[in-house]
C-alpha cells in the first residue's frame, strides 16, 4: 500500500493560492455574464400583460419639463399675501373652437358678481380670431368661478369673444345659444353632459401605454382599480376637487373602456349654464394636466383599431318629460330628432361631422353615423332611453352622438331648436333678442 502523502512532505506539489483566487474570480465572472445574457433574453421576449412596461426613462420622456420644476419653491411665493388685491383670470374659446386661452389681471377688490368684472381685450391675430392689422378682440365676462389654482379671493371668469364691431366671433357659439335658451326658458331644459377624454404624454402617446406596443385588450379598464388597470388617477381626482372648489357643477367621474381614457360628468344644468360649466371644467382639466406634465385630448378617436372612441353623451329633459306621463313627451322629442339627424351630426363636432365619422362606426358602443336609431338601454343607438325611465314612464333621454370635442353651446342649442322650437331641415332660424 503506497504511503499517504504528508502535507509537510516537500515532494507533494502545492497549488499557488493566487491561482486559486484567479480561478474563483473566473467562475464568478462566468456566472455573472451567463445571468446577464439570460436576463437580456427574457426582457427581449414580448410580454402578454395588461399593464405597461415601466421604465424611469419612459416616464421622464412622457411628462413635460415644467412639471419637474420644484413645486415647493413655487409654493413659497403662492403663500405671500396679496394686500387686498385680487387676481382675475379671463378664460375664452380660441379660433379653433376647441382650445381655451387665458390671461390674468389685478382688480382692487374681490368681485361679488359678474357685473363687477370689467371687459378686457386681447390680440386676436395670435389666437386665429383676427387679422394683425385689426387684431383687438373684446372679452366680455359672462360667468364667474372661484380659482382653485390661486385660491380665494381670486377668480376664474369665462368670457364671450366679440370682434372689433361688437359682433360675436365665429367661434363664439354662446351668443346664439343664449338667445335660444331665453326663448325656451319656460320649458326648463335640464342637461347633463358626460365628457370623455384621453390622457397623453407630451410625446403624443397615451399615458401609461408601453412605448413600443399596446396594453392588453379592453375589458378590465372600465371603472377599473389597480396600477395595471388605470393610469393617471391622481390627475382625475385633482381635477374633481378643483371643479368642486371652483363651483363647477361636476357630478361624477370614472375610468373609461380604453386605458388612459376617463370621463367626468357635469350637470344637471339648466339652459345656458350647461355650456358655461362644461367649458370651465375643460379649462380646469387642461390646467391640472399642465401641472402634472401630461396632455388631455378630446379627440373623438385618439387611437385607431379596436379601441373605444371618446364622446360627450348629452342627457336632456324638459319639465314635461320629468313629470308623470313624461315618456310620451320623450318619445315625441325623439321622433323630431329622427327627422333632423343630418343637421345634428353637422353640429355635434367642430368639423361638421368629419371628426365623428371616425368614431360613430356602429362599433365600440356607438351608432352608425349615417343612421338614426333609438332604444331602451341600448348603448349602440343614437338615442338611449335609460331602463329606469322606461319603467317609471318619465325622466330623460341620452343623445349619444356628440363627439368629445363638441361645443356644448352648439349641442344644447341644436337640441332645443329641434325638440322645443320645432325647427326642421338643415337650416336654422334667426330669432330676435328676447
Short mmCIF file of C-alpha atoms in Angstrom, two decimals:
data_model
loop_
_atom_site.label_atom_id
_atom_site.label_comp_id
_atom_site.label_asym_id
_atom_site.label_seq_id
_atom_site.Cartn_x
_atom_site.Cartn_y
_atom_site.Cartn_z
CA UNK A 1 0.00 0.00 0.00
CA UNK A 2 1.56 3.29 -1.03
CA UNK A 3 2.32 5.74 1.73
CA UNK A 4 -0.22 8.53 2.44
CA UNK A 5 1.26 11.88 1.37
CA UNK A 6 2.14 14.18 4.19
CA UNK A 7 1.31 17.88 3.79
CA UNK A 8 4.65 18.73 5.14
CA UNK A 9 6.35 16.46 2.65
CA UNK A 10 8.28 18.63 0.20
CA UNK A 11 7.68 16.01 -2.52
CA UNK A 12 3.90 16.76 -2.64
CA UNK A 13 3.08 19.52 -5.22
CA UNK A 14 1.08 22.51 -3.82
CA UNK A 15 -1.11 24.95 -5.85
CA UNK A 16 -0.25 28.60 -5.66
CA UNK A 17 -3.04 30.44 -3.69
CA UNK A 18 -3.02 33.19 -6.31
CA UNK A 19 -4.09 30.65 -8.94
CA UNK A 20 -6.96 29.52 -6.73
CA UNK A 21 -8.15 33.10 -6.33
CA UNK A 22 -7.90 33.69 -10.07
CA UNK A 23 -9.91 30.53 -10.86
CA UNK A 24 -12.55 31.56 -8.34
CA UNK A 25 -12.75 35.00 -9.95
CA UNK A 26 -13.20 33.43 -13.42
CA UNK A 27 -16.02 31.22 -12.14
CA UNK A 28 -17.88 34.18 -10.57
CA UNK A 29 -17.43 36.25 -13.72
CA UNK A 30 -18.78 33.40 -15.83
CA UNK A 31 -21.91 33.19 -13.65
CA UNK A 32 -22.47 36.93 -13.86
CA UNK A 33 -22.13 37.01 -17.65
CA UNK A 34 -24.43 33.99 -18.06
CA UNK A 35 -27.05 35.56 -15.81
CA UNK A 36 -26.89 38.87 -17.67
CA UNK A 37 -27.30 37.15 -21.05
CA UNK A 38 -30.32 35.20 -19.77
CA UNK A 39 -31.85 38.42 -18.41
CA UNK A 40 -31.43 40.10 -21.81
CA UNK A 41 -33.18 37.17 -23.48
CA UNK A 42 -36.12 37.42 -21.07
CA UNK A 43 -36.70 41.14 -21.44
CA UNK A 44 -36.45 40.85 -25.23
CA UNK A 45 -39.45 38.49 -25.27
CA UNK A 46 -42.86 40.14 -25.93
CA UNK A 47 -44.89 40.26 -22.74
CA UNK A 48 -48.58 39.38 -22.62
CA UNK A 49 -49.82 41.69 -19.92
CA UNK A 50 -52.42 44.38 -19.38
CA UNK A 51 -50.11 46.91 -17.81
CA UNK A 52 -47.33 48.92 -19.42
CA UNK A 53 -43.64 48.10 -19.39
CA UNK A 54 -42.42 50.75 -16.99
CA UNK A 55 -39.05 52.41 -17.12
CA UNK A 56 -37.88 55.60 -15.48
CA UNK A 57 -36.69 56.87 -18.87
CA UNK A 58 -40.11 56.26 -20.47
CA UNK A 59 -41.88 58.10 -17.67
CA UNK A 60 -39.45 61.01 -17.91
CA UNK A 61 -39.96 61.27 -21.66
CA UNK A 62 -43.79 61.33 -21.37
CA UNK A 63 -44.16 64.30 -18.99
CA UNK A 64 -43.27 67.93 -19.61
CA UNK A 65 -40.15 69.66 -18.35
CA UNK A 66 -42.21 72.23 -16.45
CA UNK A 67 -43.89 69.54 -14.37
CA UNK A 68 -40.48 68.55 -12.99
CA UNK A 69 -39.76 72.00 -11.59
CA UNK A 70 -39.57 72.25 -7.80
CA UNK A 71 -43.16 72.89 -6.72
CA UNK A 72 -42.09 73.66 -3.15
CA UNK A 73 -40.30 76.75 -4.41
CA UNK A 74 -43.49 77.86 -6.17
CA UNK A 75 -45.49 77.30 -3.00
CA UNK A 76 -43.26 79.75 -1.15
CA UNK A 77 -44.50 82.55 -3.43
CA UNK A 78 -48.11 81.38 -3.61
CA UNK A 79 -48.41 81.85 0.18
CA UNK A 80 -47.47 85.54 0.01
CA UNK A 81 -50.29 87.96 0.99
CA UNK A 82 -51.99 89.96 -1.77
CA UNK A 83 -52.71 93.11 0.23
CA UNK A 84 -56.44 93.13 -0.51
CA UNK A 85 -55.94 92.92 -4.27
CA UNK A 86 -57.46 90.15 -6.40
CA UNK A 87 -56.21 88.17 -9.41
CA UNK A 88 -58.85 87.53 -12.06
CA UNK A 89 -58.10 85.03 -14.84
CA UNK A 90 -60.11 85.62 -18.03
CA UNK A 91 -60.84 82.41 -19.97
CA UNK A 92 -62.11 82.22 -23.55
CA UNK A 93 -62.52 79.86 -26.52
CA UNK A 94 -59.98 80.47 -29.28
CA UNK A 95 -60.28 80.40 -33.07
CA UNK A 96 -60.11 76.61 -33.26
CA UNK A 97 -63.43 76.29 -31.43
CA UNK A 98 -61.77 73.64 -29.27
CA UNK A 99 -58.89 75.28 -27.42
CA UNK A 100 -59.11 77.59 -24.42
CA UNK A 101 -56.88 80.59 -23.68
CA UNK A 102 -56.44 82.67 -20.55
CA UNK A 103 -54.74 85.75 -19.15
CA UNK A 104 -54.88 87.46 -15.76
CA UNK A 105 -55.25 90.96 -14.37
CA UNK A 106 -55.44 92.62 -10.96
CA UNK A 107 -58.61 94.15 -9.53
CA UNK A 108 -58.71 96.45 -6.50
CA UNK A 109 -61.26 94.31 -4.66
CA UNK A 110 -62.98 90.96 -4.86
CA UNK A 111 -65.81 90.94 -7.43
CA UNK A 112 -69.09 89.81 -5.90
CA UNK A 113 -70.91 89.28 -9.21
CA UNK A 114 -70.08 89.05 -12.89
CA UNK A 115 -71.09 92.71 -13.29
CA UNK A 116 -68.12 93.68 -11.11
CA UNK A 117 -65.65 92.24 -13.63
CA UNK A 118 -64.72 94.72 -16.38
CA UNK A 119 -64.45 93.91 -20.08
CA UNK A 120 -60.94 93.41 -21.40
CA UNK A 121 -59.27 92.73 -24.75
CA UNK A 122 -56.63 90.53 -26.37
CA UNK A 123 -54.68 90.06 -29.59
CA UNK A 124 -56.97 88.02 -31.82
CA UNK A 125 -54.30 87.62 -34.50
CA UNK A 126 -52.45 85.29 -32.12
CA UNK A 127 -55.47 83.08 -31.47
CA UNK A 128 -56.70 82.66 -35.08
CA UNK A 129 -59.55 85.10 -34.45
CA UNK A 130 -58.45 88.30 -36.23
CA UNK A 131 -56.06 89.82 -38.76
CA UNK A 132 -52.92 91.52 -37.47
CA UNK A 133 -54.00 94.86 -38.97
CA UNK A 134 -57.18 94.86 -36.84
CA UNK A 135 -56.43 92.44 -34.04
CA UNK A 136 -58.08 93.77 -30.87
CA UNK A 137 -60.90 91.50 -29.66
CA UNK A 138 -63.22 92.15 -26.71
CA UNK A 139 -63.51 89.81 -23.72
CA UNK A 140 -66.99 90.09 -22.20
CA UNK A 141 -67.29 88.33 -18.82
CA UNK A 142 -70.34 86.04 -18.59
CA UNK A 143 -69.75 83.55 -15.74
CA UNK A 144 -67.52 83.65 -12.65
CA UNK A 145 -65.95 80.83 -10.60
CA UNK A 146 -63.58 80.55 -7.65
CA UNK A 147 -59.95 80.00 -8.64
CA UNK A 148 -58.71 76.55 -7.47
CA UNK A 149 -55.12 77.34 -8.50
CA UNK A 150 -54.56 80.74 -6.83
CA UNK A 151 -57.36 80.19 -4.25
CA UNK A 152 -59.74 82.71 -2.68
CA UNK A 153 -60.35 85.57 -3.19
CA UNK A 154 -59.07 85.09 -6.76
CA UNK A 155 -61.45 84.28 -9.61
CA UNK A 156 -61.77 82.48 -12.93
CA UNK A 157 -64.04 84.28 -15.39
CA UNK A 158 -65.46 82.72 -18.55
CA UNK A 159 -65.83 85.25 -21.37
CA UNK A 160 -67.56 85.65 -24.70
CA UNK A 161 -65.40 86.99 -27.53
CA UNK A 162 -66.61 89.93 -29.62
CA UNK A 163 -64.97 91.34 -32.74
CA UNK A 164 -63.95 94.97 -33.23
CA UNK A 165 -67.53 95.79 -34.32
CA UNK A 166 -69.04 94.16 -31.19
CA UNK A 167 -70.38 91.23 -33.20
CA UNK A 168 -69.69 87.71 -31.87
CA UNK A 169 -66.52 86.00 -33.08
CA UNK A 170 -67.01 82.99 -35.35
CA UNK A 171 -66.31 80.52 -32.53
CA UNK A 172 -68.47 82.40 -30.03
CA UNK A 173 -71.38 79.96 -30.19
CA UNK A 174 -72.60 81.02 -26.78
CA UNK A 175 -74.20 84.15 -28.24
CA UNK A 176 -76.88 82.37 -30.30
CA UNK A 177 -77.25 79.61 -27.69
CA UNK A 178 -78.18 82.23 -25.10
CA UNK A 179 -80.85 83.64 -27.46
CA UNK A 180 -82.39 80.20 -27.92
CA UNK A 181 -82.24 79.35 -24.21
CA UNK A 182 -84.03 82.59 -23.37
CA UNK A 183 -86.77 81.68 -25.86
CA UNK A 184 -87.35 78.22 -24.35
CA UNK A 185 -86.81 79.07 -20.69
CA UNK A 186 -90.42 78.21 -19.77
CA UNK A 187 -89.74 74.56 -20.69
CA UNK A 188 -86.96 74.48 -18.07
CA UNK A 189 -84.49 72.35 -20.06
CA UNK A 190 -82.03 70.38 -17.96
CA UNK A 191 -78.81 68.95 -19.35
CA UNK A 192 -76.08 66.67 -18.10
CA UNK A 193 -73.02 66.07 -20.29
CA UNK A 194 -70.56 63.18 -19.98
CA UNK A 195 -67.14 64.45 -21.06
CA UNK A 196 -64.78 61.69 -22.15
CA UNK A 197 -61.09 62.45 -22.68
CA UNK A 198 -57.76 60.65 -23.08
CA UNK A 199 -54.53 61.34 -21.21
CA UNK A 200 -51.44 61.58 -23.42
CA UNK A 201 -47.79 62.10 -22.67
CA UNK A 202 -46.21 65.19 -24.20
CA UNK A 203 -44.85 62.78 -26.83
CA UNK A 204 -48.44 62.22 -28.04
CA UNK A 205 -48.56 58.59 -26.85
CA UNK A 206 -51.37 57.52 -24.47
CA UNK A 207 -50.09 57.99 -20.95
CA UNK A 208 -49.02 54.71 -19.33
CA UNK A 209 -49.09 52.67 -22.55
CA UNK A 210 -45.98 50.66 -23.47
CA UNK A 211 -43.56 52.67 -25.61
CA UNK A 212 -43.45 50.14 -28.43
CA UNK A 213 -46.70 48.25 -28.09
CA UNK A 214 -50.20 48.18 -26.68
CA UNK A 215 -51.86 47.30 -23.40
CA UNK A 216 -53.98 44.18 -23.14
CA UNK A 217 -57.41 44.17 -24.82
CA UNK A 218 -60.27 46.30 -23.49
CA UNK A 219 -62.21 44.75 -20.65
CA UNK A 220 -60.51 45.32 -17.29
CA UNK A 221 -60.14 49.10 -17.55
CA UNK A 222 -63.70 50.46 -17.34
CA UNK A 223 -64.21 51.68 -13.75
CA UNK A 224 -61.04 49.72 -13.02
CA UNK A 225 -58.92 49.71 -9.88
CA UNK A 226 -55.22 48.89 -9.68
CA UNK A 227 -51.92 50.07 -11.11
CA UNK A 228 -52.20 47.66 -14.05
CA UNK A 229 -55.69 48.87 -14.99
CA UNK A 230 -55.84 52.65 -14.56
CA UNK A 231 -53.32 55.33 -15.40
CA UNK A 232 -53.45 58.90 -14.12
CA UNK A 233 -55.96 58.70 -11.26
CA UNK A 234 -54.07 61.47 -9.41
CA UNK A 235 -54.94 63.82 -12.28
CA UNK A 236 -58.60 62.78 -12.28
CA UNK A 237 -59.07 63.24 -8.54
CA UNK A 238 -57.24 66.58 -8.56
CA UNK A 239 -59.49 67.80 -11.37
CA UNK A 240 -62.60 66.66 -9.49
CA UNK A 241 -61.62 68.53 -6.32
CA UNK A 242 -60.59 71.63 -8.29
CA UNK A 243 -64.01 71.72 -10.01
CA UNK A 244 -65.84 71.35 -6.71
CA UNK A 245 -63.80 74.19 -5.23
CA UNK A 246 -64.43 76.39 -8.26
CA UNK A 247 -68.20 75.86 -8.13
CA UNK A 248 -68.42 73.87 -11.36
CA UNK A 249 -71.41 71.51 -11.26
CA UNK A 250 -69.35 68.36 -11.67
CA UNK A 251 -71.32 65.34 -10.52
CA UNK A 252 -69.11 62.31 -11.10
CA UNK A 253 -66.16 60.64 -12.79
CA UNK A 254 -64.98 57.18 -13.85
CA UNK A 255 -62.28 55.36 -15.78
CA UNK A 256 -63.41 54.53 -19.31
CA UNK A 257 -63.22 51.44 -21.55
CA UNK A 258 -59.88 52.30 -23.20
CA UNK A 259 -56.90 52.51 -20.82
CA UNK A 260 -55.83 56.13 -20.11
CA UNK A 261 -59.33 57.27 -21.09
CA UNK A 262 -61.53 58.91 -18.45
CA UNK A 263 -64.88 60.61 -18.14
CA UNK A 264 -66.36 63.29 -15.91
CA UNK A 265 -69.98 64.38 -15.80
CA UNK A 266 -71.33 67.91 -15.40
CA UNK A 267 -74.95 68.64 -14.51
CA UNK A 268 -77.80 68.86 -14.10
CA UNK A 269 -77.57 72.39 -15.51
CA UNK A 270 -80.42 74.49 -16.82
CA UNK A 271 -80.18 76.32 -20.14
CA UNK A 272 -77.01 78.27 -20.92
CA UNK A 273 -75.43 77.11 -17.66
CA UNK A 274 -74.59 73.76 -19.28
CA UNK A 275 -72.14 75.21 -21.76
CA UNK A 276 -70.64 77.61 -19.20
CA UNK A 277 -69.89 74.91 -16.67
CA UNK A 278 -68.58 72.33 -19.14
CA UNK A 279 -66.20 74.83 -20.75
CA UNK A 280 -64.83 75.86 -17.36
CA UNK A 281 -64.48 72.19 -16.37
CA UNK A 282 -62.43 71.66 -19.57
CA UNK A 283 -60.23 74.66 -18.77
CA UNK A 284 -59.58 73.34 -15.25
CA UNK A 285 -58.78 69.89 -16.70
CA UNK A 286 -56.15 71.34 -19.03
CA UNK A 287 -54.62 73.39 -16.19
CA UNK A 288 -54.45 70.38 -13.86
CA UNK A 289 -52.85 68.30 -16.62
CA UNK A 290 -50.34 71.11 -17.18
CA UNK A 291 -49.28 70.84 -13.53
CA UNK A 292 -48.82 67.08 -13.88
CA UNK A 293 -46.99 67.45 -17.19
CA UNK A 294 -49.42 65.48 -19.39
CA UNK A 295 -51.98 66.36 -22.05
CA UNK A 296 -55.76 65.80 -22.08
CA UNK A 297 -57.07 65.32 -25.62
CA UNK A 298 -60.73 65.49 -26.59
CA UNK A 299 -60.09 63.81 -29.94
CA UNK A 300 -63.11 61.57 -30.67
CA UNK A 301 -60.89 58.70 -31.85
CA UNK A 302 -57.36 59.15 -30.48
CA UNK A 303 -56.31 55.56 -31.23
CA UNK A 304 -57.27 53.67 -34.38
CA UNK A 305 -58.11 49.99 -34.22
CA UNK A 306 -60.04 48.03 -31.63
CA UNK A 307 -60.25 50.84 -29.09
CA UNK A 308 -63.25 52.88 -27.96
CA UNK A 309 -63.56 56.48 -29.10
CA UNK A 310 -64.44 59.46 -26.92
CA UNK A 311 -67.84 61.13 -26.85
CA UNK A 312 -69.79 63.71 -24.91
CA UNK A 313 -73.10 61.96 -24.31
CA UNK A 314 -75.79 64.53 -23.57
CA UNK A 315 -78.65 63.81 -21.18
CA UNK A 316 -81.67 66.02 -21.65
CA UNK A 317 -85.15 66.63 -20.32
CA UNK A 318 -87.80 69.33 -20.14
CA UNK A 319 -90.18 69.90 -17.26
CA UNK A 320 -92.90 67.95 -19.11
CA UNK A 321 -90.59 64.94 -19.54
CA UNK A 322 -89.76 64.90 -15.84
CA UNK A 323 -93.41 64.74 -14.75
CA UNK A 324 -95.63 61.66 -14.52
CA UNK A 325 -96.52 60.51 -18.02
CA UNK A 326 -93.46 62.28 -19.40
CA UNK A 327 -92.44 59.29 -21.53
CA UNK A 328 -94.83 60.38 -24.30
CA UNK A 329 -93.02 63.75 -24.44
CA UNK A 330 -89.67 61.94 -24.55
CA UNK A 331 -90.87 59.80 -27.46
CA UNK A 332 -92.21 62.88 -29.27
CA UNK A 333 -88.83 64.62 -28.91
CA UNK A 334 -87.01 61.55 -30.22
CA UNK A 335 -89.33 61.45 -33.23
CA UNK A 336 -88.42 65.08 -34.03
CA UNK A 337 -84.70 64.29 -33.66
CA UNK A 338 -85.02 61.31 -36.02
CA UNK A 339 -86.16 63.63 -38.83
CA UNK A 340 -83.21 66.00 -38.37
CA UNK A 341 -80.32 63.57 -37.96
CA UNK A 342 -78.07 65.16 -40.60
CA UNK A 343 -78.36 68.61 -39.02
CA UNK A 344 -77.39 67.30 -35.60
CA UNK A 345 -74.42 65.33 -36.93
CA UNK A 346 -73.13 68.53 -38.56
CA UNK A 347 -73.13 70.49 -35.29
CA UNK A 348 -72.03 67.67 -32.95
CA UNK A 349 -68.33 68.18 -33.69
CA UNK A 350 -66.38 71.28 -34.76
CA UNK A 351 -65.70 69.93 -38.27
CA UNK A 352 -69.22 69.33 -39.47
CA UNK A 353 -69.24 65.60 -38.69
CA UNK A 354 -65.79 64.69 -40.04
CA UNK A 355 -64.38 64.05 -36.56
CA UNK A 356 -67.38 61.97 -35.52
CA UNK A 357 -67.14 59.87 -38.68
CA UNK A 358 -64.04 58.25 -37.17
CA UNK A 359 -65.98 57.41 -34.00
CA UNK A 360 -69.59 56.68 -34.99
CA UNK A 361 -68.95 53.43 -36.85
CA UNK A 362 -71.62 51.20 -35.30
CA UNK A 363 -68.93 49.51 -33.20
CA UNK A 364 -67.41 50.20 -29.77
CA UNK A 365 -70.72 51.27 -28.20
CA UNK A 366 -71.64 53.73 -30.96
CA UNK A 367 -74.34 54.05 -33.57
CA UNK A 368 -73.69 54.35 -37.30
CA UNK A 369 -73.21 57.98 -38.31
CA UNK A 370 -75.48 57.54 -41.35
CA UNK A 371 -78.43 56.05 -39.48
CA UNK A 372 -80.67 57.28 -36.66
CA UNK A 373 -81.72 54.78 -34.02
CA UNK A 374 -83.22 54.79 -30.53
CA UNK A 375 -83.82 52.18 -27.86
CA UNK A 376 -84.18 51.44 -24.18
CA UNK A 377 -80.82 50.76 -22.51
CA UNK A 378 -79.19 50.45 -25.96
CA UNK A 379 -75.68 51.92 -25.99
CA UNK A 380 -75.36 51.13 -29.68
CA UNK A 381 -78.17 53.55 -30.57
CA UNK A 382 -78.17 57.26 -31.40
CA UNK A 383 -80.59 57.89 -28.54
CA UNK A 384 -80.75 55.80 -25.37
CA UNK A 385 -83.71 55.81 -23.00
CA UNK A 386 -82.43 54.60 -19.61
CA UNK A 387 -84.14 51.42 -18.43
CA UNK A 388 -85.36 53.10 -15.24
CA UNK A 389 -87.01 55.84 -17.30
CA UNK A 390 -88.78 53.21 -19.39
CA UNK A 391 -90.08 51.56 -16.20
CA UNK A 392 -91.09 54.80 -14.45
CA UNK A 393 -92.66 56.37 -17.51
CA UNK A 394 -90.92 59.73 -17.10
CA UNK A 395 -87.43 61.21 -16.78
CA UNK A 396 -84.87 61.99 -19.52
CA UNK A 397 -83.07 60.56 -22.53
CA UNK A 398 -79.43 60.45 -23.67
CA UNK A 399 -78.18 61.65 -27.05
CA UNK A 400 -75.03 59.58 -27.59
CA UNK A 401 -73.95 61.25 -30.84
CA UNK A 402 -71.99 64.37 -29.71
CA UNK A 403 -68.21 63.99 -30.04
CA UNK A 404 -65.84 64.59 -27.13
CA UNK A 405 -64.63 67.81 -28.80
CA UNK A 406 -68.12 69.19 -29.43
CA UNK A 407 -69.07 72.69 -28.37
CA UNK A 408 -71.71 72.23 -25.64
CA UNK A 409 -73.34 75.52 -26.67
CA UNK A 410 -73.88 74.14 -30.18
CA UNK A 411 -75.18 70.78 -28.92
CA UNK A 412 -77.67 72.14 -26.40
CA UNK A 413 -78.86 74.84 -28.80
CA UNK A 414 -79.48 72.28 -31.55
CA UNK A 415 -81.50 70.03 -29.23
CA UNK A 416 -83.71 72.95 -28.20
CA UNK A 417 -84.22 74.14 -31.77
CA UNK A 418 -85.41 70.69 -32.82
CA UNK A 419 -87.39 69.48 -29.80
CA UNK A 420 -88.95 72.70 -28.45
CA UNK A 421 -88.85 75.29 -31.25
CA UNK A 422 -89.85 72.58 -33.75
CA UNK A 423 -87.35 73.52 -36.45
CA UNK A 424 -86.92 71.11 -39.34
CA UNK A 425 -84.41 70.60 -42.14
CA UNK A 426 -80.74 71.56 -42.04
CA UNK A 427 -81.24 75.33 -41.90
CA UNK A 428 -81.69 77.26 -38.65
CA UNK A 429 -83.98 80.20 -37.99
CA UNK A 430 -82.90 83.63 -36.82
CA UNK A 431 -84.58 84.91 -33.70
CA UNK A 432 -84.77 88.44 -32.35
CA UNK A 433 -83.30 89.27 -28.94
CA UNK A 434 -85.74 88.00 -26.32
#
